[in-house]
Coordinates of N, CA and C in Angstrom, one line a residue:
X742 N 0.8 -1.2 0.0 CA 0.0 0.0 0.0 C 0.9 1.2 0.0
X743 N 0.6 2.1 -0.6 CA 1.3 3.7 -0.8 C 0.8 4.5 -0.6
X744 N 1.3 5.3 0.0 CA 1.0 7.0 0.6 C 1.2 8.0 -0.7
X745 N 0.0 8.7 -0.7 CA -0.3 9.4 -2.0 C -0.9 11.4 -1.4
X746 N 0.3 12.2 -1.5 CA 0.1 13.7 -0.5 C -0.3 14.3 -1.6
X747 N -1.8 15.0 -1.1 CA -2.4 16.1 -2.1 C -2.9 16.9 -1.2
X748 N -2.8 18.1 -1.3 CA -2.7 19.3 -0.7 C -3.0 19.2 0.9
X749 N -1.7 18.8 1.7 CA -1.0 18.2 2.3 C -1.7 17.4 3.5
X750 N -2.6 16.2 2.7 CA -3.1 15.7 3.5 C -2.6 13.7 3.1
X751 N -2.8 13.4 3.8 CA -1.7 11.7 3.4 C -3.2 10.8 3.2
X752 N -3.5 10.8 1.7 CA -4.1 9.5 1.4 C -3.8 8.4 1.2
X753 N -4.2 7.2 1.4 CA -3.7 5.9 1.0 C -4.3 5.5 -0.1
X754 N -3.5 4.8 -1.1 CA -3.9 4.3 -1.7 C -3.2 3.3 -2.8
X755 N -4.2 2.3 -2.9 CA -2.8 1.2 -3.9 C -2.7 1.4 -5.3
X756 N -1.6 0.9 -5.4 CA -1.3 0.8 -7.0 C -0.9 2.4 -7.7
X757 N -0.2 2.8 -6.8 CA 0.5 4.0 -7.5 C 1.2 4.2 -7.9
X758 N 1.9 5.4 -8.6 CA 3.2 5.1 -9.2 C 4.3 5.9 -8.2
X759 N 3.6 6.7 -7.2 CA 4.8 7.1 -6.3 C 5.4 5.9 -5.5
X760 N 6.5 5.9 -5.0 CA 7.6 5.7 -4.4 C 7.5 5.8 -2.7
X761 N 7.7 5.0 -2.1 CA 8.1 5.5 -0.7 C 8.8 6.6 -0.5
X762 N 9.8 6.8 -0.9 CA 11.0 7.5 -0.7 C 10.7 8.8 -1.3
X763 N 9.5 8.7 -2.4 CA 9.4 10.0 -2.8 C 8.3 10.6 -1.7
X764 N 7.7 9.3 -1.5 CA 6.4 10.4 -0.5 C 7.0 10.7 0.5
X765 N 7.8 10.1 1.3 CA 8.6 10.4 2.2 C 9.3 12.0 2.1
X766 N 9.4 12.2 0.9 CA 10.3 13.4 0.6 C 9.1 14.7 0.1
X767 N 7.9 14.2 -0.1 CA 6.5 15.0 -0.2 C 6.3 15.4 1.3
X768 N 6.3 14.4 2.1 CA 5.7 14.5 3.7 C 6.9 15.5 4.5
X769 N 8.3 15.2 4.2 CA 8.9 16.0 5.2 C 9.2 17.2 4.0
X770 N 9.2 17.5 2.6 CA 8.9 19.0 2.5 C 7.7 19.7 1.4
X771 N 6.8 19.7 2.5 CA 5.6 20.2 1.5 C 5.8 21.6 0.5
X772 N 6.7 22.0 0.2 CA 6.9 23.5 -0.2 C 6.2 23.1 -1.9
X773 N 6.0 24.5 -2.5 CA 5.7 24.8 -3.3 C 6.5 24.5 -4.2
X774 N 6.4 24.1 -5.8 CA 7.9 24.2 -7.0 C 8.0 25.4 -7.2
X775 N 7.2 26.1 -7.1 CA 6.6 27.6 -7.7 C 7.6 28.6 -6.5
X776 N 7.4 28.0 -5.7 CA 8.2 28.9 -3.6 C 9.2 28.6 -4.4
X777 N 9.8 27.4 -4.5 CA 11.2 27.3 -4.6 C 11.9 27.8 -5.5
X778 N 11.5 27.6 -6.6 CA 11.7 28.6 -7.7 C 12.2 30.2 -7.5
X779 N 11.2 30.5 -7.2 CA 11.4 31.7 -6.5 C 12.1 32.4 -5.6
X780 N 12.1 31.3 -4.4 CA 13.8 31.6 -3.7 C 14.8 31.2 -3.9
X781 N 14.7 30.5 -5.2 CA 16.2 30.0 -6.0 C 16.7 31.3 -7.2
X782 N 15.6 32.1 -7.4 CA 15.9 33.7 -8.2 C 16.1 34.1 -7.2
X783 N 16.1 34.5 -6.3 CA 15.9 35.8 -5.1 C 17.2 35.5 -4.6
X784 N 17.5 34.4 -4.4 CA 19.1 34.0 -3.9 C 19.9 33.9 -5.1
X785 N 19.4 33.7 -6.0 CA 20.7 34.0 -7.3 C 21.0 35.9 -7.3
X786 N 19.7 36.3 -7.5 CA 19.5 37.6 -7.4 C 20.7 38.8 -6.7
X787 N 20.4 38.2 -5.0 CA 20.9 38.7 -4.0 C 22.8 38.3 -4.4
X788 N 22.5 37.6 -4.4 CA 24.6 36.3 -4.5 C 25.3 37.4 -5.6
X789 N 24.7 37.1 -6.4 CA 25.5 38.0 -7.7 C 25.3 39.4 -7.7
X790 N 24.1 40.3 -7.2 CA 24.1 41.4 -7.0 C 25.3 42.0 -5.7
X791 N 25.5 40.7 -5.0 CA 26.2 40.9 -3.6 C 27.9 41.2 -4.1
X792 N 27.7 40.0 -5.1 CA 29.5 39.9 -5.7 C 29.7 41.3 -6.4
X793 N 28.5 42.4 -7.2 CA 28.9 43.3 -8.0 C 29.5 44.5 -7.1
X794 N 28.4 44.5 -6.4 CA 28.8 45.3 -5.0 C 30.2 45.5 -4.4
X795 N 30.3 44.2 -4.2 CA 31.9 44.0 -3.7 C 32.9 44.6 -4.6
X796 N 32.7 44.1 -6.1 CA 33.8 44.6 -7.1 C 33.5 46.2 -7.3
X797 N 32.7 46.7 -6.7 CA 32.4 48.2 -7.2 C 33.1 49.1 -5.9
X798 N 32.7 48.4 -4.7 CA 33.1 48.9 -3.3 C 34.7 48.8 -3.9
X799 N 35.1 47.6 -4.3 CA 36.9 47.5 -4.1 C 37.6 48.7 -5.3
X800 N 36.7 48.8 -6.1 CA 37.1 49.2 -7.4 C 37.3 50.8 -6.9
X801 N 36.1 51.5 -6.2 CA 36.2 53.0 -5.7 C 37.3 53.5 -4.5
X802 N 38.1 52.4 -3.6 CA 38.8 52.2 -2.6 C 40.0 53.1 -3.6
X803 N 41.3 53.6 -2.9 CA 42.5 53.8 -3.2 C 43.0 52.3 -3.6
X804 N 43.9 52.4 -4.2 CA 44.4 50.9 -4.8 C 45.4 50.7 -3.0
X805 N 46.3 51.5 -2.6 CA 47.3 50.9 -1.8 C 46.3 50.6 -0.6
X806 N 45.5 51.4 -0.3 CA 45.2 51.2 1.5 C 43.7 50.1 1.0
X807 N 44.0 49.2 0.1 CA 42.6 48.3 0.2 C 41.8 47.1 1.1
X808 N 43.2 47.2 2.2 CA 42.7 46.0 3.2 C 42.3 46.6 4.0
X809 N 42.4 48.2 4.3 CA 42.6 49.3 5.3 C 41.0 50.1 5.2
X810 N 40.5 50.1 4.3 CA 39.7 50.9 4.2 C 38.6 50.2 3.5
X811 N 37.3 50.3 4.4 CA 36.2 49.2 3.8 C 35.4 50.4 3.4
X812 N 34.7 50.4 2.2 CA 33.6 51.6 2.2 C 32.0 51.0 2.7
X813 N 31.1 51.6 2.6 CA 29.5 51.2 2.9 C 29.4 50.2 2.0
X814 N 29.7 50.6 0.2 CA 28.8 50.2 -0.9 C 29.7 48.2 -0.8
X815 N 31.0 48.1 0.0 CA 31.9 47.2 0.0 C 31.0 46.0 1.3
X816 N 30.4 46.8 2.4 CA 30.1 46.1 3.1 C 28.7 45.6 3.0
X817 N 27.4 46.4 2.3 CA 26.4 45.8 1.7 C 26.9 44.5 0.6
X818 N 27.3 45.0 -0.1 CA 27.6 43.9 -1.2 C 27.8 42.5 -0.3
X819 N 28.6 42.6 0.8 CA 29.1 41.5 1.6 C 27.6 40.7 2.1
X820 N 27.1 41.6 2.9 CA 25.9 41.3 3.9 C 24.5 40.4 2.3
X821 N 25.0 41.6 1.0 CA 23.8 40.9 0.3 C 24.3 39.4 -0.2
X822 N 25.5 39.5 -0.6 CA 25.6 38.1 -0.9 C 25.7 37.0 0.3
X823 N 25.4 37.2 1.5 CA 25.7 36.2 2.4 C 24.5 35.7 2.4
X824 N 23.7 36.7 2.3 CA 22.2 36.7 2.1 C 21.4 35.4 1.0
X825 N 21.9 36.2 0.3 CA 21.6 34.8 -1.3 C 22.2 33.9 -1.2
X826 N 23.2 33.5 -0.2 CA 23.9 32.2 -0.1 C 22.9 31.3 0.7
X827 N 22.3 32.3 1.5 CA 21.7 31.3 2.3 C 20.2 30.8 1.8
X828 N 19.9 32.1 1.0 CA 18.6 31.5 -0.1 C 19.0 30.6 -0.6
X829 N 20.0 30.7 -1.6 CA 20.0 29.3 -2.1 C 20.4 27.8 -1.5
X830 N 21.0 27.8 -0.3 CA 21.2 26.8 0.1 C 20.4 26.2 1.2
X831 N 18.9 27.1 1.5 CA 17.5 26.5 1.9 C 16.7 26.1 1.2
X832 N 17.0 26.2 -0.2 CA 16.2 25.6 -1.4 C 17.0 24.2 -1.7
X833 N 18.2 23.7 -1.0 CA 18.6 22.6 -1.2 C 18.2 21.4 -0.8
X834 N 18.1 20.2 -0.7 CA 17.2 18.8 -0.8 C 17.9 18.3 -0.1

């Protein structure tokens, strides 16, 4: 007999083509494709907007005093891509 999740309620039923292991993986994460999706852009979004940041902060610095002197636009960049790191790696399985 097999466990069959539709809008997140656990029906039984035989002869299906899901999997244990997949309902298992329905049951412990109900999210949306559509959610995940979405916080897989939002965290690419943030990561790469985070990295431009950084090269724009470093790029406006004086070239000699660059380990010496952090600007604002250097430490946003920082905080946003830590940000989208972690989006994307709550969208992971």
């Amino acid at each position: 007999m097999f466990y069959i999740v539709r809008n997140n309620n656990v029906l039984k039923e035989e002869n299906s083509n899901y999997s244990n292991k997949k309902v298992e993986r329905m049951v412990l994460f109900p999210f949306n494709r559509r959610e995940k999706n979405k916080q897989r852009v939002w965290g690419s979004v943030l990561s790469l907007g985070g990295l431009l940041l950084v090269a724009v902060g470093v790029l406006t610095v004086n070239i000699t005093p660059i380990f010496l002197e952090i600007n604002i636009i250097t430490l946003i960049g920082i905080v946003s891509f830590l940000i989208g790191i972690v989006y994307l790696t709550d969208t992971l399985d």
